[in-house]
């Protein structure tokens, strides 16, 4: 199959995207595919022309463009099938404050939040109590994210995010550990329990540094709790209108409560990424996982 591998782009997660794409290109070539590596940063103006000459596109972009649905919408214009979710679901999942509204409407457990589309006026006070997690509303990989225990710390994180032109979402710090669960097709994969080696939360360094975190798969939790994680991950996937695959992140509280944080529509595909690790647990190597994503993408286009 003639595959267009779209990676790079110009978000803050460019290097993560490129690292994953290299592994994808090697695995696809080993399976006999003809792969065209396409860096969106330099090639955006010829995306449609290039995509029209390929059988399938594999998108390995993080942040915007990519997770915002733009590339997917463009590929649909020239009838080039691709893996994963369509433009609407991608856009809703990327926008954390929009996704949390959908989670809450669907009855899924999510923490309270406050959304700041721009720097607040003088005299503003946060509605939520400290300590707070402060994040870019559409960012990923835990970039431009900080924990604020007081107003001075909060102002510093807000200034950093607004200076980059991003919106802000704030949530209370929740006690517990992080659990993540991938969806492949209509099936939930075995969850992973994440324990950062250093620091209090799963930040950028923990995610992408070698041995930055202990990622235990299957998660050492009860069968009932495993089923609950999988049930909520699939429910979030469906509530957002996603297809193909996704990965939902949760906080597992000391009382075994689960709180959904966010859903990723283009989960990482680096050597240390989570969904490939979950797939290996059920006997699917990296190449087989990519083949399954292609199969699901082709089936999705056939359904129209």
mmCIF file of N, CA and C in Angstrom, residues 13 67 93 96 99-100 103 108-111 135 139-142 145 171 174 177-183 191-194 202-203 207-208 215 229-230 232-234 236-237 240 242 246-252 257-268 273-275 278:
data_model
loop_
_atom_site.group_PDB
_atom_site.id
_atom_site.type_symbol
_atom_site.label_atom_id
_atom_site.label_comp_id
_atom_site.label_asym_id
_atom_site.label_seq_id
_atom_site.Cartn_x
_atom_site.Cartn_y
_atom_site.Cartn_z
ATOM 1 N N UNK A 13 4.862 20.274 20.030
ATOM 2 C CA UNK A 13 5.104 18.837 20.138
ATOM 3 C C UNK A 13 5.727 18.261 18.858
ATOM 4 N N UNK A 67 -4.248 17.289 15.747
ATOM 5 C CA UNK A 67 -5.293 16.868 16.679
ATOM 6 C C UNK A 67 -6.514 17.790 16.629
ATOM 7 N N UNK A 93 -12.158 16.841 21.282
ATOM 8 C CA UNK A 93 -11.270 16.200 22.258
ATOM 9 C C UNK A 93 -10.066 17.073 22.583
ATOM 10 N N UNK A 96 -9.872 21.036 25.852
ATOM 11 C CA UNK A 96 -10.150 20.400 27.137
ATOM 12 C C UNK A 96 -11.435 20.905 27.786
ATOM 13 N N UNK A 99 -14.358 19.380 25.907
ATOM 14 C CA UNK A 99 -14.463 17.950 26.193
ATOM 15 C C UNK A 99 -15.050 17.704 27.579
ATOM 16 N N UNK A 100 -14.643 18.524 28.559
ATOM 17 C CA UNK A 100 -15.144 18.323 29.916
ATOM 18 C C UNK A 100 -16.651 18.597 29.997
ATOM 19 N N UNK A 103 -18.097 15.391 28.711
ATOM 20 C CA UNK A 103 -17.989 14.336 29.723
ATOM 21 C C UNK A 103 -19.087 14.492 30.782
ATOM 22 N N UNK A 108 -20.013 11.300 32.881
ATOM 23 C CA UNK A 108 -18.684 10.787 33.193
ATOM 24 C C UNK A 108 -18.041 11.643 34.277
ATOM 25 N N UNK A 109 -17.315 11.038 35.200
ATOM 26 C CA UNK A 109 -16.726 11.790 36.314
ATOM 27 C C UNK A 109 -15.534 12.624 35.868
ATOM 28 N N UNK A 110 -15.667 13.937 35.945
ATOM 29 C CA UNK A 110 -14.561 14.830 35.616
ATOM 30 C C UNK A 110 -14.494 15.932 36.663
ATOM 31 N N UNK A 111 -13.294 16.435 36.934
ATOM 32 C CA UNK A 111 -13.115 17.441 37.982
ATOM 33 C C UNK A 111 -13.713 18.781 37.552
ATOM 34 N N UNK A 135 -3.112 24.522 32.865
ATOM 35 C CA UNK A 135 -2.683 23.915 31.602
ATOM 36 C C UNK A 135 -3.107 24.772 30.418
ATOM 37 N N UNK A 139 -3.205 22.308 24.535
ATOM 38 C CA UNK A 139 -1.857 21.754 24.450
ATOM 39 C C UNK A 139 -1.828 20.301 24.862
ATOM 40 N N UNK A 140 -0.699 19.660 24.634
ATOM 41 C CA UNK A 140 -0.536 18.267 25.003
ATOM 42 C C UNK A 140 0.867 17.989 25.482
ATOM 43 N N UNK A 141 1.125 16.695 25.763
ATOM 44 C CA UNK A 141 2.433 16.232 26.245
ATOM 45 C C UNK A 141 2.862 16.916 27.537
ATOM 46 N N UNK A 142 1.901 17.504 28.256
ATOM 47 C CA UNK A 142 2.169 18.194 29.524
ATOM 48 C C UNK A 142 3.114 19.374 29.353
ATOM 49 N N UNK A 145 2.454 23.406 31.397
ATOM 50 C CA UNK A 145 1.558 23.016 32.470
ATOM 51 C C UNK A 145 2.291 23.220 33.784
ATOM 52 N N UNK A 171 -7.711 23.256 36.968
ATOM 53 C CA UNK A 171 -8.429 22.200 37.674
ATOM 54 C C UNK A 171 -7.802 22.023 39.053
ATOM 55 N N UNK A 174 -5.857 16.661 42.227
ATOM 56 C CA UNK A 174 -6.547 15.500 42.776
ATOM 57 C C UNK A 174 -5.543 14.506 43.334
ATOM 58 N N UNK A 177 -3.246 8.374 41.707
ATOM 59 C CA UNK A 177 -2.286 7.972 40.691
ATOM 60 C C UNK A 177 -2.953 8.041 39.315
ATOM 61 N N UNK A 178 -2.118 8.133 38.277
ATOM 62 C CA UNK A 178 -2.679 8.225 36.932
ATOM 63 C C UNK A 178 -2.794 6.845 36.301
ATOM 64 N N UNK A 179 -3.952 6.630 35.681
ATOM 65 C CA UNK A 179 -4.213 5.410 34.921
ATOM 66 C C UNK A 179 -4.644 5.828 33.525
ATOM 67 N N UNK A 180 -4.151 5.121 32.520
ATOM 68 C CA UNK A 180 -4.534 5.440 31.146
ATOM 69 C C UNK A 180 -5.013 4.182 30.451
ATOM 70 N N UNK A 181 -5.929 4.364 29.499
ATOM 71 C CA UNK A 181 -6.528 3.205 28.833
ATOM 72 C C UNK A 181 -6.800 3.532 27.376
ATOM 73 N N UNK A 182 -6.274 2.712 26.491
ATOM 74 C CA UNK A 182 -6.478 2.906 25.070
ATOM 75 C C UNK A 182 -7.713 2.192 24.563
ATOM 76 N N UNK A 183 -8.286 2.726 23.501
ATOM 77 C CA UNK A 183 -9.382 2.098 22.778
ATOM 78 C C UNK A 183 -8.885 1.785 21.380
ATOM 79 N N UNK A 191 -5.482 -1.388 30.830
ATOM 80 C CA UNK A 191 -5.012 -0.099 31.353
ATOM 81 C C UNK A 191 -3.567 -0.166 31.836
ATOM 82 N N UNK A 192 -2.950 1.016 31.889
ATOM 83 C CA UNK A 192 -1.588 1.162 32.416
ATOM 84 C C UNK A 192 -1.641 2.055 33.650
ATOM 85 N N UNK A 193 -0.952 1.653 34.695
ATOM 86 C CA UNK A 193 -0.761 2.488 35.877
ATOM 87 C C UNK A 193 0.560 3.222 35.726
ATOM 88 N N UNK A 194 0.531 4.542 35.908
ATOM 89 C CA UNK A 194 1.712 5.379 35.695
ATOM 90 C C UNK A 194 2.191 5.940 37.018
ATOM 91 N N UNK A 202 2.832 13.404 36.077
ATOM 92 C CA UNK A 202 3.340 12.859 34.824
ATOM 93 C C UNK A 202 3.576 14.007 33.852
ATOM 94 N N UNK A 203 4.747 14.658 33.970
ATOM 95 C CA UNK A 203 5.049 15.824 33.150
ATOM 96 C C UNK A 203 5.766 15.397 31.871
ATOM 97 N N UNK A 207 7.130 11.661 30.628
ATOM 98 C CA UNK A 207 6.517 10.991 29.490
ATOM 99 C C UNK A 207 7.529 10.518 28.465
ATOM 100 N N UNK A 208 8.569 11.322 28.205
ATOM 101 C CA UNK A 208 9.416 11.044 27.054
ATOM 102 C C UNK A 208 10.863 10.699 27.388
ATOM 103 N N UNK A 215 5.635 2.528 34.081
ATOM 104 C CA UNK A 215 4.372 2.334 33.368
ATOM 105 C C UNK A 215 4.056 0.843 33.428
ATOM 106 N N UNK A 229 -12.395 1.157 34.496
ATOM 107 C CA UNK A 229 -11.538 2.036 33.692
ATOM 108 C C UNK A 229 -11.854 1.849 32.209
ATOM 109 N N UNK A 230 -11.930 0.612 31.771
ATOM 110 C CA UNK A 230 -12.198 0.323 30.366
ATOM 111 C C UNK A 230 -13.577 0.815 29.948
ATOM 112 N N UNK A 232 -15.277 3.341 31.252
ATOM 113 C CA UNK A 232 -15.276 4.803 31.169
ATOM 114 C C UNK A 232 -14.494 5.298 29.951
ATOM 115 N N UNK A 233 -13.374 4.625 29.625
ATOM 116 C CA UNK A 233 -12.599 5.016 28.451
ATOM 117 C C UNK A 233 -13.426 4.871 27.180
ATOM 118 N N UNK A 234 -14.158 3.763 27.063
ATOM 119 C CA UNK A 234 -14.989 3.557 25.886
ATOM 120 C C UNK A 234 -16.161 4.536 25.859
ATOM 121 N N UNK A 236 -16.168 7.590 27.089
ATOM 122 C CA UNK A 236 -15.638 8.896 26.698
ATOM 123 C C UNK A 236 -15.371 8.943 25.199
ATOM 124 N N UNK A 237 -14.821 7.868 24.670
ATOM 125 C CA UNK A 237 -14.556 7.738 23.235
ATOM 126 C C UNK A 237 -15.849 7.957 22.440
ATOM 127 N N UNK A 240 -17.481 11.637 22.695
ATOM 128 C CA UNK A 240 -16.831 12.629 21.836
ATOM 129 C C UNK A 240 -17.032 12.341 20.346
ATOM 130 N N UNK A 242 -15.715 9.690 18.628
ATOM 131 C CA UNK A 242 -14.424 9.288 18.069
ATOM 132 C C UNK A 242 -14.529 7.951 17.343
ATOM 133 N N UNK A 246 -8.215 5.751 20.491
ATOM 134 C CA UNK A 246 -8.011 6.918 21.345
ATOM 135 C C UNK A 246 -7.364 6.423 22.633
ATOM 136 N N UNK A 247 -7.033 7.366 23.505
ATOM 137 C CA UNK A 247 -6.494 6.996 24.822
ATOM 138 C C UNK A 247 -7.036 7.962 25.854
ATOM 139 N N UNK A 248 -7.655 7.431 26.890
ATOM 140 C CA UNK A 248 -8.223 8.253 27.954
ATOM 141 C C UNK A 248 -7.340 8.181 29.193
ATOM 142 N N UNK A 249 -7.134 9.339 29.821
ATOM 143 C CA UNK A 249 -6.308 9.437 31.024
ATOM 144 C C UNK A 249 -7.194 9.730 32.232
ATOM 145 N N UNK A 250 -6.910 9.065 33.338
ATOM 146 C CA UNK A 250 -7.702 9.181 34.557
ATOM 147 C C UNK A 250 -6.810 9.396 35.770
ATOM 148 N N UNK A 251 -7.401 9.948 36.824
ATOM 149 C CA UNK A 251 -6.808 9.908 38.159
ATOM 150 C C UNK A 251 -7.557 8.847 38.958
ATOM 151 N N UNK A 252 -6.793 7.907 39.497
ATOM 152 C CA UNK A 252 -7.336 6.866 40.362
ATOM 153 C C UNK A 252 -7.130 7.305 41.802
ATOM 154 N N UNK A 257 -11.834 5.793 43.371
ATOM 155 C CA UNK A 257 -12.644 6.617 42.481
ATOM 156 C C UNK A 257 -11.850 6.908 41.212
ATOM 157 N N UNK A 258 -12.550 7.171 40.132
ATOM 158 C CA UNK A 258 -11.915 7.484 38.856
ATOM 159 C C UNK A 258 -12.416 8.836 38.355
ATOM 160 N N UNK A 259 -11.489 9.677 37.934
ATOM 161 C CA UNK A 259 -11.815 10.989 37.378
ATOM 162 C C UNK A 259 -11.126 11.119 36.035
ATOM 163 N N UNK A 260 -11.892 11.328 34.986
ATOM 164 C CA UNK A 260 -11.295 11.436 33.662
ATOM 165 C C UNK A 260 -10.644 12.807 33.487
ATOM 166 N N UNK A 261 -9.433 12.806 32.949
ATOM 167 C CA UNK A 261 -8.693 14.043 32.704
ATOM 168 C C UNK A 261 -8.892 14.529 31.275
ATOM 169 N N UNK A 262 -8.595 13.667 30.309
ATOM 170 C CA UNK A 262 -8.700 14.054 28.908
ATOM 171 C C UNK A 262 -8.641 12.812 28.040
ATOM 172 N N UNK A 263 -8.959 13.001 26.758
ATOM 173 C CA UNK A 263 -8.872 11.927 25.770
ATOM 174 C C UNK A 263 -7.990 12.396 24.631
ATOM 175 N N UNK A 264 -7.055 11.552 24.232
ATOM 176 C CA UNK A 264 -6.132 11.846 23.130
ATOM 177 C C UNK A 264 -6.585 11.101 21.878
ATOM 178 N N UNK A 265 -6.762 11.820 20.774
ATOM 179 C CA UNK A 265 -7.219 11.200 19.536
ATOM 180 C C UNK A 265 -6.079 10.732 18.641
ATOM 181 N N UNK A 266 -4.875 11.243 18.865
ATOM 182 C CA UNK A 266 -3.689 10.774 18.151
ATOM 183 C C UNK A 266 -2.630 10.421 19.192
ATOM 184 N N UNK A 267 -2.830 9.307 19.905
ATOM 185 C CA UNK A 267 -1.890 8.937 20.968
ATOM 186 C C UNK A 267 -0.472 8.775 20.444
ATOM 187 N N UNK A 268 0.485 8.995 21.326
ATOM 188 C CA UNK A 268 1.886 8.933 20.941
ATOM 189 C C UNK A 268 2.297 7.585 20.379
ATOM 190 N N UNK A 273 5.791 5.051 24.145
ATOM 191 C CA UNK A 273 4.386 5.435 24.173
ATOM 192 C C UNK A 273 3.494 4.364 24.783
ATOM 193 N N UNK A 274 2.310 4.801 25.186
ATOM 194 C CA UNK A 274 1.432 3.981 26.007
ATOM 195 C C UNK A 274 0.559 3.009 25.220
ATOM 196 N N UNK A 275 -0.091 3.474 24.161
ATOM 197 C CA UNK A 275 -0.971 2.577 23.407
ATOM 198 C C UNK A 275 -0.190 1.415 22.785
ATOM 199 N N UNK A 278 0.235 -1.081 25.515
ATOM 200 C CA UNK A 278 -1.011 -1.803 25.812
ATOM 201 C C UNK A 278 -1.288 -2.863 24.751
#
